[in-house]
Structure formats: structure tokens, C-alpha cells
Short mmCIF file of N, CA and C in Angstrom, two decimals:
data_model
loop_
_atom_site.label_atom_id
_atom_site.label_comp_id
_atom_site.label_asym_id
_atom_site.label_seq_id
_atom_site.Cartn_x
_atom_site.Cartn_y
_atom_site.Cartn_z
N MET K 125 0.82 -1.17 0.00
CA MET K 125 0.00 0.00 0.00
C MET K 125 0.87 1.25 0.00
N MET K 126 2.04 1.18 0.65
CA MET K 126 2.95 2.30 0.66
C MET K 126 3.42 2.62 -0.74
N GLU K 127 3.61 1.59 -1.51
CA GLU K 127 4.09 1.82 -2.87
C GLU K 127 3.03 2.56 -3.68
N ARG K 128 1.77 2.25 -3.47
CA ARG K 128 0.71 2.93 -4.21
C ARG K 128 0.64 4.40 -3.83
N GLU K 129 0.76 4.68 -2.52
CA GLU K 129 0.69 6.07 -2.08
C GLU K 129 1.86 6.86 -2.63
N SER K 130 3.06 6.30 -2.54
CA SER K 130 4.20 7.03 -3.07
C SER K 130 4.12 7.13 -4.58
N GLY K 131 3.58 6.09 -5.22
CA GLY K 131 3.38 6.15 -6.67
C GLY K 131 2.35 7.20 -7.02
N GLY K 132 1.34 7.31 -6.19
CA GLY K 132 0.31 8.32 -6.41
C GLY K 132 0.88 9.72 -6.25
N GLU K 133 1.77 9.90 -5.28
CA GLU K 133 2.38 11.21 -5.08
C GLU K 133 3.22 11.59 -6.28
N HIS K 134 3.96 10.65 -6.80
CA HIS K 134 4.79 10.94 -7.97
C HIS K 134 3.93 11.20 -9.19
N ALA K 135 2.80 10.56 -9.25
CA ALA K 135 1.92 10.77 -10.40
C ALA K 135 1.31 12.16 -10.36
N SER K 136 0.97 12.66 -9.16
CA SER K 136 0.37 13.99 -9.08
C SER K 136 1.43 15.08 -9.15
N SER K 137 2.65 14.78 -8.84
CA SER K 137 3.72 15.76 -8.85
C SER K 137 3.94 16.37 -10.24
N PRO K 138 3.99 15.57 -11.32
CA PRO K 138 4.12 16.20 -12.63
C PRO K 138 2.93 17.08 -12.97
N GLY K 139 1.75 16.74 -12.45
CA GLY K 139 0.57 17.57 -12.70
C GLY K 139 0.72 18.94 -12.05
N ILE K 140 1.23 18.97 -10.83
CA ILE K 140 1.44 20.24 -10.13
C ILE K 140 2.54 21.03 -10.84
N LEU K 141 3.60 20.35 -11.22
CA LEU K 141 4.70 21.00 -11.92
C LEU K 141 4.23 21.58 -13.25
N ALA K 142 3.42 20.83 -13.96
CA ALA K 142 2.88 21.32 -15.23
C ALA K 142 1.97 22.52 -15.00
N SER K 143 1.21 22.46 -13.91
CA SER K 143 0.32 23.58 -13.58
C SER K 143 1.13 24.84 -13.25
N VAL K 144 2.21 24.67 -12.50
CA VAL K 144 3.07 25.81 -12.16
C VAL K 144 3.73 26.36 -13.42
N ARG K 145 4.18 25.46 -14.29
CA ARG K 145 4.78 25.91 -15.56
C ARG K 145 3.76 26.66 -16.40
N GLY K 146 2.55 26.14 -16.45
CA GLY K 146 1.49 26.82 -17.22
C GLY K 146 1.18 28.19 -16.64
N LEU K 147 1.11 28.26 -15.32
CA LEU K 147 0.85 29.54 -14.65
C LEU K 147 1.99 30.53 -14.91
N THR K 148 3.21 30.05 -14.85
CA THR K 148 4.36 30.90 -15.13
C THR K 148 4.35 31.37 -16.57
N ALA K 149 4.04 30.47 -17.49
CA ALA K 149 3.97 30.85 -18.91
C ALA K 149 2.89 31.90 -19.14
N THR K 150 1.76 31.75 -18.48
CA THR K 150 0.67 32.73 -18.61
C THR K 150 1.10 34.07 -18.04
N ALA K 151 1.74 34.05 -16.87
CA ALA K 151 2.20 35.30 -16.26
C ALA K 151 3.23 36.00 -17.15
N LEU K 152 4.13 35.22 -17.73
CA LEU K 152 5.12 35.80 -18.64
C LEU K 152 4.47 36.36 -19.89
N ALA K 153 3.46 35.68 -20.41
CA ALA K 153 2.75 36.18 -21.59
C ALA K 153 2.04 37.49 -21.28
N ILE K 154 1.43 37.57 -20.11
CA ILE K 154 0.77 38.81 -19.70
C ILE K 154 1.80 39.92 -19.55
N ALA K 155 2.91 39.62 -18.90
CA ALA K 155 3.96 40.63 -18.72
C ALA K 155 4.51 41.09 -20.06
N GLN K 156 4.70 40.15 -20.99
CA GLN K 156 5.20 40.51 -22.31
C GLN K 156 4.21 41.41 -23.04
N ALA K 157 2.94 41.10 -22.96
CA ALA K 157 1.92 41.93 -23.61
C ALA K 157 1.92 43.34 -23.01
N ARG K 158 2.06 43.44 -21.70
CA ARG K 158 2.06 44.75 -21.06
C ARG K 158 3.32 45.53 -21.44
N LEU K 159 4.44 44.86 -21.52
CA LEU K 159 5.68 45.54 -21.92
C LEU K 159 5.61 46.00 -23.37
N GLN K 160 4.98 45.21 -24.23
CA GLN K 160 4.80 45.64 -25.62
C GLN K 160 3.89 46.86 -25.69
N LEU K 161 2.84 46.88 -24.89
CA LEU K 161 1.95 48.04 -24.84
C LEU K 161 2.71 49.26 -24.34
N LEU K 162 3.52 49.08 -23.32
CA LEU K 162 4.32 50.17 -22.79
C LEU K 162 5.30 50.68 -23.84
N SER K 163 5.93 49.76 -24.56
CA SER K 163 6.85 50.13 -25.63
C SER K 163 6.14 50.93 -26.72
N ASN K 164 4.95 50.49 -27.10
CA ASN K 164 4.18 51.22 -28.11
C ASN K 164 3.84 52.62 -27.63
N GLU K 165 3.45 52.74 -26.37
CA GLU K 165 3.12 54.05 -25.83
C GLU K 165 4.34 54.96 -25.82
N LEU K 166 5.50 54.41 -25.46
CA LEU K 166 6.72 55.21 -25.47
C LEU K 166 7.05 55.69 -26.88
N GLN K 167 6.91 54.81 -27.86
CA GLN K 167 7.17 55.19 -29.25
C GLN K 167 6.20 56.27 -29.70
N GLU K 168 4.92 56.10 -29.38
CA GLU K 168 3.92 57.09 -29.77
C GLU K 168 4.21 58.44 -29.13
N GLN K 169 4.57 58.43 -27.87
CA GLN K 169 4.87 59.69 -27.19
C GLN K 169 6.12 60.34 -27.77
N GLY K 170 7.11 59.53 -28.12
CA GLY K 170 8.33 60.07 -28.72
C GLY K 170 8.05 60.70 -30.07
N VAL K 171 7.32 60.01 -30.91
CA VAL K 171 6.98 60.53 -32.24
C VAL K 171 6.12 61.78 -32.10
N ARG K 172 5.13 61.71 -31.23
CA ARG K 172 4.24 62.86 -31.01
C ARG K 172 5.04 64.05 -30.50
N GLY K 173 5.95 63.81 -29.59
CA GLY K 173 6.78 64.89 -29.04
C GLY K 173 7.65 65.54 -30.10
N LEU K 174 8.26 64.72 -30.95
CA LEU K 174 9.09 65.27 -32.01
C LEU K 174 8.27 66.07 -33.02
N GLN K 175 7.09 65.56 -33.36
CA GLN K 175 6.22 66.29 -34.28
C GLN K 175 5.81 67.63 -33.69
N MET K 176 5.43 67.62 -32.43
CA MET K 176 5.01 68.86 -31.79
C MET K 176 6.17 69.84 -31.68
N LEU K 177 7.35 69.34 -31.39
CA LEU K 177 8.52 70.20 -31.29
C LEU K 177 8.85 70.83 -32.64
N ALA K 178 8.83 70.03 -33.70
CA ALA K 178 9.12 70.56 -35.04
C ALA K 178 8.07 71.57 -35.47
N LEU K 179 6.80 71.25 -35.29
CA LEU K 179 5.74 72.19 -35.66
C LEU K 179 5.80 73.46 -34.82
N GLY K 180 6.11 73.32 -33.57
CA GLY K 180 6.24 74.49 -32.71
C GLY K 180 7.39 75.38 -33.14
N ALA K 181 8.52 74.78 -33.51
CA ALA K 181 9.67 75.56 -33.96
C ALA K 181 9.35 76.30 -35.26
N ILE K 182 8.67 75.62 -36.18
CA ILE K 182 8.29 76.26 -37.45
C ILE K 182 7.32 77.40 -37.19
N ALA K 183 6.32 77.15 -36.36
CA ALA K 183 5.34 78.19 -36.04
C ALA K 183 6.00 79.38 -35.35
N LEU K 184 6.89 79.11 -34.42
CA LEU K 184 7.59 80.18 -33.71
C LEU K 184 8.45 81.01 -34.66
N PHE K 185 9.16 80.35 -35.55
CA PHE K 185 10.00 81.07 -36.52
C PHE K 185 9.15 81.96 -37.42
N CYS K 186 8.07 81.39 -37.96
CA CYS K 186 7.20 82.16 -38.86
C CYS K 186 6.53 83.32 -38.13
N ALA K 187 6.06 83.07 -36.93
CA ALA K 187 5.40 84.13 -36.16
C ALA K 187 6.39 85.24 -35.80
N ALA K 188 7.58 84.86 -35.37
CA ALA K 188 8.59 85.86 -35.01
C ALA K 188 8.99 86.71 -36.21
N THR K 189 9.17 86.07 -37.36
CA THR K 189 9.52 86.80 -38.57
C THR K 189 8.39 87.74 -38.97
N GLY K 190 7.16 87.25 -38.93
CA GLY K 190 6.01 88.09 -39.26
C GLY K 190 5.85 89.27 -38.32
N VAL K 191 6.01 89.02 -37.03
CA VAL K 191 5.89 90.09 -36.05
C VAL K 191 7.00 91.12 -36.23
N LEU K 192 8.19 90.65 -36.48
CA LEU K 192 9.32 91.56 -36.70
C LEU K 192 9.08 92.45 -37.92
N LEU K 193 8.66 91.85 -39.02
CA LEU K 193 8.41 92.62 -40.23
C LEU K 193 7.24 93.59 -40.05
N LEU K 194 6.19 93.16 -39.37
CA LEU K 194 5.06 94.04 -39.11
C LEU K 194 5.47 95.20 -38.21
N THR K 195 6.29 94.92 -37.21
CA THR K 195 6.77 95.97 -36.32
C THR K 195 7.60 97.00 -37.08
N VAL K 196 8.50 96.52 -37.89
CA VAL K 196 9.34 97.43 -38.69
C VAL K 196 8.46 98.27 -39.61
N TRP K 197 7.48 97.66 -40.24
CA TRP K 197 6.59 98.38 -41.15
C TRP K 197 5.81 99.47 -40.41
N ILE K 198 5.26 99.13 -39.24
CA ILE K 198 4.49 100.11 -38.47
C ILE K 198 5.38 101.26 -37.99
N VAL K 199 6.56 100.93 -37.49
CA VAL K 199 7.47 101.97 -37.01
C VAL K 199 7.89 102.89 -38.15
N ILE K 200 8.20 102.32 -39.30
CA ILE K 200 8.59 103.15 -40.46
C ILE K 200 7.42 104.01 -40.92
N ALA K 201 6.20 103.44 -40.92
CA ALA K 201 5.03 104.20 -41.36
C ALA K 201 4.74 105.38 -40.43
N LEU K 202 5.00 105.22 -39.15
CA LEU K 202 4.69 106.28 -38.19
C LEU K 202 5.94 106.99 -37.66
N TRP K 203 7.04 106.88 -38.36
CA TRP K 203 8.32 107.40 -37.89
C TRP K 203 8.30 108.90 -37.66
N ASP K 204 7.70 109.66 -38.54
CA ASP K 204 7.75 111.12 -38.45
C ASP K 204 6.95 111.67 -37.28
N GLN K 205 5.81 111.07 -36.95
CA GLN K 205 4.95 111.67 -35.94
C GLN K 205 4.99 110.96 -34.58
N TYR K 206 4.93 109.65 -34.55
CA TYR K 206 4.72 108.92 -33.29
C TYR K 206 5.73 107.78 -33.08
N ARG K 207 6.97 107.99 -33.44
CA ARG K 207 7.93 106.89 -33.39
C ARG K 207 8.08 106.29 -32.00
N LEU K 208 8.28 107.10 -30.95
CA LEU K 208 8.47 106.56 -29.60
C LEU K 208 7.19 105.93 -29.05
N LEU K 209 6.07 106.57 -29.29
CA LEU K 209 4.80 106.02 -28.84
C LEU K 209 4.52 104.68 -29.53
N THR K 210 4.79 104.62 -30.82
CA THR K 210 4.57 103.38 -31.57
C THR K 210 5.43 102.24 -31.03
N ILE K 211 6.69 102.52 -30.80
CA ILE K 211 7.60 101.49 -30.28
C ILE K 211 7.16 101.06 -28.88
N GLY K 212 6.76 101.99 -28.04
CA GLY K 212 6.30 101.67 -26.69
C GLY K 212 5.03 100.83 -26.68
N VAL K 213 4.05 101.21 -27.51
CA VAL K 213 2.80 100.46 -27.58
C VAL K 213 3.04 99.04 -28.10
N LEU K 214 3.85 98.92 -29.13
CA LEU K 214 4.14 97.59 -29.67
C LEU K 214 4.87 96.73 -28.63
N ALA K 215 5.78 97.33 -27.88
CA ALA K 215 6.49 96.57 -26.83
C ALA K 215 5.49 96.09 -25.77
N LEU K 216 4.56 96.94 -25.37
CA LEU K 216 3.54 96.52 -24.40
C LEU K 216 2.67 95.39 -24.94
N ILE K 217 2.30 95.47 -26.21
CA ILE K 217 1.50 94.41 -26.82
C ILE K 217 2.27 93.09 -26.80
N TYR K 218 3.56 93.13 -27.12
CA TYR K 218 4.36 91.91 -27.13
C TYR K 218 4.51 91.33 -25.72
N PHE K 219 4.71 92.20 -24.73
CA PHE K 219 4.82 91.71 -23.36
C PHE K 219 3.50 91.11 -22.88
N ALA K 220 2.39 91.70 -23.26
CA ALA K 220 1.07 91.14 -22.90
C ALA K 220 0.88 89.77 -23.55
N GLY K 221 1.28 89.65 -24.81
CA GLY K 221 1.21 88.35 -25.49
C GLY K 221 2.08 87.31 -24.82
N CYS K 222 3.27 87.72 -24.40
CA CYS K 222 4.18 86.81 -23.70
C CYS K 222 3.56 86.34 -22.38
N ALA K 223 2.96 87.26 -21.63
CA ALA K 223 2.33 86.91 -20.35
C ALA K 223 1.17 85.94 -20.57
N ALA K 224 0.37 86.19 -21.59
CA ALA K 224 -0.76 85.29 -21.88
C ALA K 224 -0.27 83.90 -22.27
N ALA K 225 0.77 83.85 -23.09
CA ALA K 225 1.31 82.56 -23.52
C ALA K 225 1.89 81.79 -22.32
N LEU K 226 2.58 82.48 -21.43
CA LEU K 226 3.13 81.82 -20.25
C LEU K 226 2.03 81.31 -19.33
N ARG K 227 0.94 82.04 -19.23
CA ARG K 227 -0.18 81.60 -18.41
C ARG K 227 -0.79 80.31 -18.98
N VAL K 228 -1.00 80.28 -20.30
CA VAL K 228 -1.55 79.09 -20.94
C VAL K 228 -0.58 77.92 -20.81
N LEU K 229 0.72 78.20 -20.96
CA LEU K 229 1.74 77.15 -20.81
C LEU K 229 1.71 76.55 -19.41
N LYS K 230 1.54 77.39 -18.42
CA LYS K 230 1.47 76.89 -17.04
C LYS K 230 0.25 76.00 -16.84
N ILE K 231 -0.89 76.40 -17.40
CA ILE K 231 -2.11 75.59 -17.30
C ILE K 231 -1.92 74.25 -18.00
N LYS K 232 -1.34 74.29 -19.20
CA LYS K 232 -1.13 73.05 -19.96
C LYS K 232 -0.16 72.12 -19.25
N ALA K 233 0.85 72.67 -18.60
CA ALA K 233 1.82 71.84 -17.89
C ALA K 233 1.16 71.10 -16.73
N VAL K 234 0.19 71.74 -16.08
CA VAL K 234 -0.51 71.11 -14.96
C VAL K 234 -1.50 70.07 -15.46
N GLU K 235 -2.14 70.32 -16.61
CA GLU K 235 -3.19 69.45 -17.13
C GLU K 235 -2.68 68.35 -18.06
N ARG K 236 -1.40 68.11 -18.11
CA ARG K 236 -0.89 67.13 -19.06
C ARG K 236 -1.47 65.74 -18.78
N PRO K 237 -1.64 64.95 -19.83
CA PRO K 237 -2.21 63.61 -19.63
C PRO K 237 -1.22 62.72 -18.86
N LYS K 238 -1.79 61.78 -18.14
CA LYS K 238 -0.97 60.87 -17.34
C LYS K 238 -0.18 59.94 -18.26
N LEU K 239 1.11 59.85 -18.01
CA LEU K 239 1.98 59.01 -18.81
C LEU K 239 1.66 57.54 -18.57
N PHE K 240 1.62 56.76 -19.62
CA PHE K 240 1.35 55.32 -19.58
C PHE K 240 -0.05 55.01 -19.06
N ALA K 241 -1.01 55.84 -19.38
CA ALA K 241 -2.38 55.65 -18.89
C ALA K 241 -2.96 54.33 -19.36
N ALA K 242 -2.76 53.97 -20.62
CA ALA K 242 -3.32 52.72 -21.15
C ALA K 242 -2.67 51.51 -20.47
N SER K 243 -1.36 51.56 -20.27
CA SER K 243 -0.67 50.44 -19.61
C SER K 243 -1.16 50.28 -18.17
N LEU K 244 -1.28 51.40 -17.48
CA LEU K 244 -1.75 51.33 -16.10
C LEU K 244 -3.18 50.81 -16.02
N ALA K 245 -4.02 51.20 -16.97
CA ALA K 245 -5.40 50.71 -16.98
C ALA K 245 -5.44 49.21 -17.23
N GLU K 246 -4.62 48.72 -18.15
CA GLU K 246 -4.57 47.28 -18.42
C GLU K 246 -4.07 46.51 -17.20
N LEU K 247 -3.05 47.01 -16.55
CA LEU K 247 -2.55 46.34 -15.35
C LEU K 247 -3.60 46.33 -14.24
N GLN K 248 -4.35 47.41 -14.12
CA GLN K 248 -5.41 47.44 -13.11
C GLN K 248 -6.49 46.41 -13.43
N ARG K 249 -6.85 46.29 -14.72
CA ARG K 249 -7.83 45.27 -15.11
C ARG K 249 -7.31 43.87 -14.80
N ASP K 250 -6.03 43.64 -15.07
CA ASP K 250 -5.44 42.34 -14.75
C ASP K 250 -5.53 42.06 -13.25
N ARG K 251 -5.19 43.06 -12.44
CA ARG K 251 -5.25 42.88 -10.99
C ARG K 251 -6.68 42.60 -10.54
N ASP K 252 -7.64 43.31 -11.13
CA ASP K 252 -9.04 43.09 -10.75
C ASP K 252 -9.50 41.68 -11.11
N LEU K 253 -9.04 41.17 -12.25
CA LEU K 253 -9.43 39.82 -12.66
C LEU K 253 -8.78 38.75 -11.79
N LEU K 254 -7.60 39.01 -11.28
CA LEU K 254 -6.88 38.02 -10.49
C LEU K 254 -7.28 38.03 -9.02
N ARG K 255 -7.95 39.06 -8.58
CA ARG K 255 -8.38 39.11 -7.18
C ARG K 255 -9.52 38.13 -6.95
N PRO K 256 -9.51 37.46 -5.79
CA PRO K 256 -10.57 36.48 -5.50
C PRO K 256 -11.89 37.16 -5.19
#
């Protein structure tokens, strides 16, 4: 009878080992899927960041050139009568624009989207499914 019990233990042992291997393989597959999702998000953020940086630089260059040319044109047009007043008013307008842009920038910096939101949501769903 001892031989049957020990034989039975050995017979169930590969079943437990196979179950642990299967569980490990599943956990690794889940981890791999999450890492791939994280990698995709990093790539998307990198590409998006570069696009925004390039478009911002182009917009800034064009706007600065346009503002400079407009300023020169206005100052030259009003040079004889109101040169100092014109330069002062334009400087105030530019400083007001700078202040408004900095205010919006501060708001945008606070409201930025959470990094890796999709990955964190998937991990939370996984945790919820695994909880008893």
C-alpha cells in the first residue's frame, strides 16, 4: 500500500509542476503583452513629441519673422509723428502676449495627460481579474 501512495504522489507531482509551468507561462505572456503596450506608448509619445517640437519651432519662426516685419513696417510708417509712442505700444502688446502665452503654458503643464495611462489601466484590469 505504501508503494501505491508514493506512486500516487509521484503521479500527481508532474501535474502540479505542469500547472506551475502553465501559470508561469501565462504570467510571462501577460507581462510581455504589457511591456509591448508600454513600448508602443513610449514610441507614440516620442513621435508625437518630435512632431510637436518641429511644428512648434516652425510656427515660432514664422510668427517671429512676421511680427518683426510688421513691427518694422508700423514703425517706419509712423516714424515722423509717433515713433516713440509706436515702439512703446508695440512693446507693451508683445509683453502682454508673452504673459498670456506663459499663463496658458502653465495651465497646460498642470493638465498634461498621465503618462502610460493605457498600460496602467490594463494592469489594473489584470489585478481586478486576479483578485478572488
